[in-house]
Every structure is written in structure tokens, then in C-alpha cells.
PDB file of C-alpha atoms in Angstrom:
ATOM      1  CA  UNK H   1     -63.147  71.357 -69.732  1.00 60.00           C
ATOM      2  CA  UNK H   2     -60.828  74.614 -69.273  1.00 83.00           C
ATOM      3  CA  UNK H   3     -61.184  74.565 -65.643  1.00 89.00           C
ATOM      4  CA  UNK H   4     -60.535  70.859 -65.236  1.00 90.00           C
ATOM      5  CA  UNK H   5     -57.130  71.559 -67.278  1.00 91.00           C
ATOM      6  CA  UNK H   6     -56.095  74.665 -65.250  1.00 93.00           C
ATOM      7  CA  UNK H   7     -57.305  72.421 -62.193  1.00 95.00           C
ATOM      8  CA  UNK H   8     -55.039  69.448 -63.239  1.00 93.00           C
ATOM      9  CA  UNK H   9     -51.984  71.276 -64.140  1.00 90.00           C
ATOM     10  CA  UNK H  10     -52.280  73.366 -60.531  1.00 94.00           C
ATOM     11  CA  UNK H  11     -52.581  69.324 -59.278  1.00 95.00           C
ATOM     12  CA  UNK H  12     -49.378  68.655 -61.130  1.00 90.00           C
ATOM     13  CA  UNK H  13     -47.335  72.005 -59.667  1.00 88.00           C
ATOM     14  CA  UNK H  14     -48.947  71.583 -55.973  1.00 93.00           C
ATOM     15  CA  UNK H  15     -47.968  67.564 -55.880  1.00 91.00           C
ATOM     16  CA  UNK H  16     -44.438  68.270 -57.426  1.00 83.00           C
ATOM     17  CA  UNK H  17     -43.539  70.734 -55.039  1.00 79.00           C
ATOM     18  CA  UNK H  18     -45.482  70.327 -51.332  1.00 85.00           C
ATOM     19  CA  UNK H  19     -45.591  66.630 -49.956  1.00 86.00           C
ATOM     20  CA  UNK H  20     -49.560  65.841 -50.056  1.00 93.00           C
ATOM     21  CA  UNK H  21     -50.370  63.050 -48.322  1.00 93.00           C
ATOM     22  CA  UNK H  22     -54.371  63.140 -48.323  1.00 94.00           C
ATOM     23  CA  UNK H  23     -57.033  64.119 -51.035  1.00 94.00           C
ATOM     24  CA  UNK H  24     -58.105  66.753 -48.502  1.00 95.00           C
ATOM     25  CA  UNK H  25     -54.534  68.260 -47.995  1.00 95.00           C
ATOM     26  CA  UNK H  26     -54.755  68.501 -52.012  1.00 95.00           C
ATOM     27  CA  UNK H  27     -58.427  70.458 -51.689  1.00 95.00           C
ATOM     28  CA  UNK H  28     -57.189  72.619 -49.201  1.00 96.00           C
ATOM     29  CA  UNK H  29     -53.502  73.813 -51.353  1.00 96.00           C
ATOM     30  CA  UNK H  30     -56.301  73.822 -54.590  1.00 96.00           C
ATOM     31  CA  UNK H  31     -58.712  76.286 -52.639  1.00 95.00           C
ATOM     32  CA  UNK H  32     -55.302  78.340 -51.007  1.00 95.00           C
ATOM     33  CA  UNK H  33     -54.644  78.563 -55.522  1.00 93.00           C
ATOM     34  CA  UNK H  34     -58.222  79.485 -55.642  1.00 93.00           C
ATOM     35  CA  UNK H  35     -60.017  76.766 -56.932  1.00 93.00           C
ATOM     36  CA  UNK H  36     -63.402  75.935 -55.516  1.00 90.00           C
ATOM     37  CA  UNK H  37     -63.774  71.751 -55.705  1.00 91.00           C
ATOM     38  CA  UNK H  38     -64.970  69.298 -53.929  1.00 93.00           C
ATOM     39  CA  UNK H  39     -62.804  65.838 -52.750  1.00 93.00           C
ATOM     40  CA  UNK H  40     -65.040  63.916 -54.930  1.00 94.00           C
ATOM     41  CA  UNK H  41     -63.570  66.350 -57.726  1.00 94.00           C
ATOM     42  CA  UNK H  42     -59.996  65.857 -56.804  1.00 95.00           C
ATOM     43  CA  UNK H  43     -60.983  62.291 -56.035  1.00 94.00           C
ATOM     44  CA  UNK H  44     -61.586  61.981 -60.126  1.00 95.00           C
ATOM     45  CA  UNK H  45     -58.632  64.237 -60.841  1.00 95.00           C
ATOM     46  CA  UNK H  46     -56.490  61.515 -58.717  1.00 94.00           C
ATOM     47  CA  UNK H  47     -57.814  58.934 -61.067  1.00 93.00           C
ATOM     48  CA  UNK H  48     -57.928  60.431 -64.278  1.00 93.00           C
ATOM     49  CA  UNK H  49     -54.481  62.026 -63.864  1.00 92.00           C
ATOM     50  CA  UNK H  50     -52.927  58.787 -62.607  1.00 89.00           C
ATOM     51  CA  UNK H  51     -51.514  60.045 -58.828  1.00 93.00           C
ATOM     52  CA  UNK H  52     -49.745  57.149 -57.155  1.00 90.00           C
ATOM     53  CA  UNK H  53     -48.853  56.928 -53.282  1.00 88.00           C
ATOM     54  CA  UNK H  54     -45.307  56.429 -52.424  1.00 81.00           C
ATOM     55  CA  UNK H  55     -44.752  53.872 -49.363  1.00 82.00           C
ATOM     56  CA  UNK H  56     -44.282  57.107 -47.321  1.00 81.00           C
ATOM     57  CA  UNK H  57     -48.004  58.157 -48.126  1.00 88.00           C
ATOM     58  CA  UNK H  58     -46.941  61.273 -50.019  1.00 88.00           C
ATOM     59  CA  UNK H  59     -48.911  61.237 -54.024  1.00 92.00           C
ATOM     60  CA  UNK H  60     -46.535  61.644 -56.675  1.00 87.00           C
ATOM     61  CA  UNK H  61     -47.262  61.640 -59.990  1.00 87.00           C
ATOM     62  CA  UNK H  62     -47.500  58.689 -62.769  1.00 80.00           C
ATOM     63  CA  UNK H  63     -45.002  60.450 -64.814  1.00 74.00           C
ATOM     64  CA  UNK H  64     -42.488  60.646 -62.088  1.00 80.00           C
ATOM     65  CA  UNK H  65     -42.434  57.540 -60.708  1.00 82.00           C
ATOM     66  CA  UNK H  66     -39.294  56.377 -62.791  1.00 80.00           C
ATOM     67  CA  UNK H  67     -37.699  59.285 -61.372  1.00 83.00           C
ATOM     68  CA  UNK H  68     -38.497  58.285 -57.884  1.00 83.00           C
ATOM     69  CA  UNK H  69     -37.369  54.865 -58.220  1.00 85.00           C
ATOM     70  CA  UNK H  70     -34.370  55.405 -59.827  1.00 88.00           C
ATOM     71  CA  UNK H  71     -34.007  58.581 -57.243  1.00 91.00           C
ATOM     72  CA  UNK H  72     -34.973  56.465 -53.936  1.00 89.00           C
ATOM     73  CA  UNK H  73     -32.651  53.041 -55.257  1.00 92.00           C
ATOM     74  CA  UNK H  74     -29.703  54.834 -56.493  1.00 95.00           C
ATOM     75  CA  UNK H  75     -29.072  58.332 -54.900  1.00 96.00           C
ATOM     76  CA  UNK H  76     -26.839  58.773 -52.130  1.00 95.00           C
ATOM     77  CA  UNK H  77     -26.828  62.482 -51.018  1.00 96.00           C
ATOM     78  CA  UNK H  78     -28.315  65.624 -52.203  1.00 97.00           C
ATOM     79  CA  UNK H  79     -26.844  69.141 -51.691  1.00 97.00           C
ATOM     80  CA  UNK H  80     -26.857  72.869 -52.782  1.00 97.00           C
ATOM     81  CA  UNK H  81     -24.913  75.907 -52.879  1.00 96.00           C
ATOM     82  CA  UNK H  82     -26.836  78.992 -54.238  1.00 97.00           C
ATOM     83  CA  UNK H  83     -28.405  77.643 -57.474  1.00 97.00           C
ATOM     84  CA  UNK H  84     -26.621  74.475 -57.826  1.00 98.00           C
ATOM     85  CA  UNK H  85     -27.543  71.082 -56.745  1.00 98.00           C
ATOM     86  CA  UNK H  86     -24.970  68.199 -56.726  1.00 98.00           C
ATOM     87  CA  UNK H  87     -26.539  64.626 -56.780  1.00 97.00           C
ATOM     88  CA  UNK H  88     -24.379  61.937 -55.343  1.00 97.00           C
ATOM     89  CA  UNK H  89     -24.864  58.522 -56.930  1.00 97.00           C
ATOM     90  CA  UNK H  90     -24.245  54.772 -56.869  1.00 96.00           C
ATOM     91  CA  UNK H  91     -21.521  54.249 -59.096  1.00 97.00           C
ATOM     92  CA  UNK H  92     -21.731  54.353 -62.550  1.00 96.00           C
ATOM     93  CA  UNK H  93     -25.081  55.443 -62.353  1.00 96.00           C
ATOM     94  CA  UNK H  94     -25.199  59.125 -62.255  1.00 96.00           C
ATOM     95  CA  UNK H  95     -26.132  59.303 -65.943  1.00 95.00           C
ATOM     96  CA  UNK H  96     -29.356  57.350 -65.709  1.00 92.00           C
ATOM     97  CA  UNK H  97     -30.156  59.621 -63.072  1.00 93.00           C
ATOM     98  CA  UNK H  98     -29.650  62.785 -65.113  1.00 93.00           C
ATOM     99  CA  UNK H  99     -31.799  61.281 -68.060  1.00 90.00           C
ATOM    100  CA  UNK H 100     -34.419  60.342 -65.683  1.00 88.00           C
ATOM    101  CA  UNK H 101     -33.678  63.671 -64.221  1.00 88.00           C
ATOM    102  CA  UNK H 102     -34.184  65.242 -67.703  1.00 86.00           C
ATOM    103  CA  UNK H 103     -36.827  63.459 -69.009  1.00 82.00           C
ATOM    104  CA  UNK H 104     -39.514  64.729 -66.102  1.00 81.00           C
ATOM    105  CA  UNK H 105     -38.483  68.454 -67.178  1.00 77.00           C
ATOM    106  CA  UNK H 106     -38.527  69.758 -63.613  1.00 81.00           C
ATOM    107  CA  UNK H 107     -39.967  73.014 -64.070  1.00 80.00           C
ATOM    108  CA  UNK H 108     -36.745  75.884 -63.143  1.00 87.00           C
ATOM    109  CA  UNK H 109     -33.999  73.706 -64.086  1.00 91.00           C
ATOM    110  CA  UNK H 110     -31.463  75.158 -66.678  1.00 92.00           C
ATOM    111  CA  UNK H 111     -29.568  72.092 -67.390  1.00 90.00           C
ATOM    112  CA  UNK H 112     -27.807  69.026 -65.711  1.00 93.00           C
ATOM    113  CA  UNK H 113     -24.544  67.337 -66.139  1.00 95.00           C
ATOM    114  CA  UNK H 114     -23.042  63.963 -65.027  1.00 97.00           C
ATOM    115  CA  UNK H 115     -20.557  62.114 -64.137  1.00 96.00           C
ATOM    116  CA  UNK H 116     -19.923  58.476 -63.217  1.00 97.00           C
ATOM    117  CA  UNK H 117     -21.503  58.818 -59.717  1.00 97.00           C
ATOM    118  CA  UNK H 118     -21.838  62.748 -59.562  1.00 98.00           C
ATOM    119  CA  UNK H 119     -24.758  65.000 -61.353  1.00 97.00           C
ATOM    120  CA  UNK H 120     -24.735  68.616 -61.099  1.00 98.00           C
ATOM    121  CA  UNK H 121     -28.370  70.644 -61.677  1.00 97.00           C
ATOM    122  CA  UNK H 122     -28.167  73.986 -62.416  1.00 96.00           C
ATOM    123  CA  UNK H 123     -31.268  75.861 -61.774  1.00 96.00           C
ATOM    124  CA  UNK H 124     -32.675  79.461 -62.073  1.00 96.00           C
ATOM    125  CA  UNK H 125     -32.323  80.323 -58.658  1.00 96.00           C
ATOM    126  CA  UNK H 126     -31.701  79.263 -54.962  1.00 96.00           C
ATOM    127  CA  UNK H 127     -35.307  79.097 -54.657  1.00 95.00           C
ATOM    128  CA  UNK H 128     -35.772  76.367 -57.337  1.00 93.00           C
ATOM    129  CA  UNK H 129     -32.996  74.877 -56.180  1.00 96.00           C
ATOM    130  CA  UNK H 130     -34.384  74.553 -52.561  1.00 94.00           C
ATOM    131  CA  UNK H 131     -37.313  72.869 -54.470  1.00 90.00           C
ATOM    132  CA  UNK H 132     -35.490  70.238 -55.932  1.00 92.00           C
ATOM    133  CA  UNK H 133     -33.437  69.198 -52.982  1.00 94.00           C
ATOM    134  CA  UNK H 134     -36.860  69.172 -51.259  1.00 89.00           C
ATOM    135  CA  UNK H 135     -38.363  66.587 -54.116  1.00 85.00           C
ATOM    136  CA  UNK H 136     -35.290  64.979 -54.343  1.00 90.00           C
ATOM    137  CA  UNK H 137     -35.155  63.857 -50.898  1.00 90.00           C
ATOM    138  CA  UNK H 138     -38.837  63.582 -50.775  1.00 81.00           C
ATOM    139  CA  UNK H 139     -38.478  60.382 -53.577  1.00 83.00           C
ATOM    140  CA  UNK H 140     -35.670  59.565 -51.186  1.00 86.00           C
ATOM    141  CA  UNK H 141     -37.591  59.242 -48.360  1.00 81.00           C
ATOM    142  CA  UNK H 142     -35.356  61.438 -46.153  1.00 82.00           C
ATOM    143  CA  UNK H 143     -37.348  64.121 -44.292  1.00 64.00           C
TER     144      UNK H 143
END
């Protein structure tokens, strides 16, 4: 049970942050975080956990597919400077986004704030940040 846990939250980290587009691709980043499993085991995991498939063939999690949508249907640009990433969004919308934002507690981030089409993400460091553009325009489809 304790190494199906560990297993599943690795899932969680390694689909949040690298765009896996096959079960093997997730075996392979598992076994690089050295876990020894089988597809048929991340096969289950994909199940159990709830993994969806974006139209762009990349998994994402159940949990964050509210993000994506709102993400992919309302986001207009993403950039960063050093530790800070500014969202721009539809119109009105940018505080949805933050509270979808918010609500998926995106590991590294310190705190977001937003305007009527602008949020800004602060986050621990540039590396985090760089993660969060990455996922950001990942639900976006760009890249």
C-alpha cells in the first residue's frame, strides 16, 4: 500500500511537470525516480488515480482539468521575469483564473494576485517559475 502511495504521488509530480504522452513514457520517468513497475502497474495507477488525455495526447490529471479548461478557453499569454509569472486573460476573467489557479495548489507557488484580465504568480524561484509557464502553456496547447 506504501509503495503504491509514494508511486502515485511521484505519478502526480512527473505528470504535472513533464508532458507524458504514453503509459510507457510514464514507466520510463517512474524507473529514472527509481521505481521498478510494470505498464500494467501504471496502467491501474492511470485508472485508479483518474489521468485524463488532453486533445494534444499529453495525461493531465482529474484534479486539474478545471484548471486546464479554464487555462486553454480563457488565457491569452503567459510570461516571466525571474520568479514572477504574469497571466494575461480574457477580460474580466483573470480572477476565475487565479481561483482555479489556487485551488490546484501548484506545488512552489507563494501566492497569486489578479486583476480584471491580468494575474500575477509569485513563485519560489525562476526555476518554479519556468515550471509553470511550461504547464501553463502546456493546458494551452502552445508548444
Amino acid at each position: 500500500m506504501k509503495k503504491r502511495k509514494l508511486r502515485q504521488e511521484a505519478i502526480r509530480r512527473i505528470v504535472r511537470g513533464e508532458r507524458v504522452r504514453t503509459q510507457k513514457d510514464l514507466v520510463d520517468h517512474l524507473k529514472a525516480d527509481g521505481f521498478v513497475c510494470t505498464q500494467a502497474t501504471v496502467s491501474r495507477d492511470v485508472t485508479e488515480m483518474g489521468l485524463k488525455k488532453l486533445p494534444e495526447g499529453i495525461y493531465v490529471l482529474a484534479e486539474d482539468l478545471h484548471l486546464q479548461r479554464m487555462i486553454s478557453e480563457l488565457v491569452t499569454d503567459v510570461v516571466r521575469t525571474g520568479n514572477l509569472v504574469l497571466v494575461k486573460a480574457s477580460p474580466g476573467t483573470a480572477p476565475g483564473v487565479a481561483a482555479a489557479l489556487d485551488r490546484a495548489e501548484v506545488p512552489d507557488v507563494l501566492g497569486s494576485i489578479a486583476g480584471d484580465d491580468t494575474v500575477l504568480i509569485i513563485t519560489v524561484d525562476e526555476e518554479s517559475a519556468l515550471t509553470i509557464v511550461d504547464n501553463l502553456d502546456k493546458f494551452r496547447g502552445v508548444a
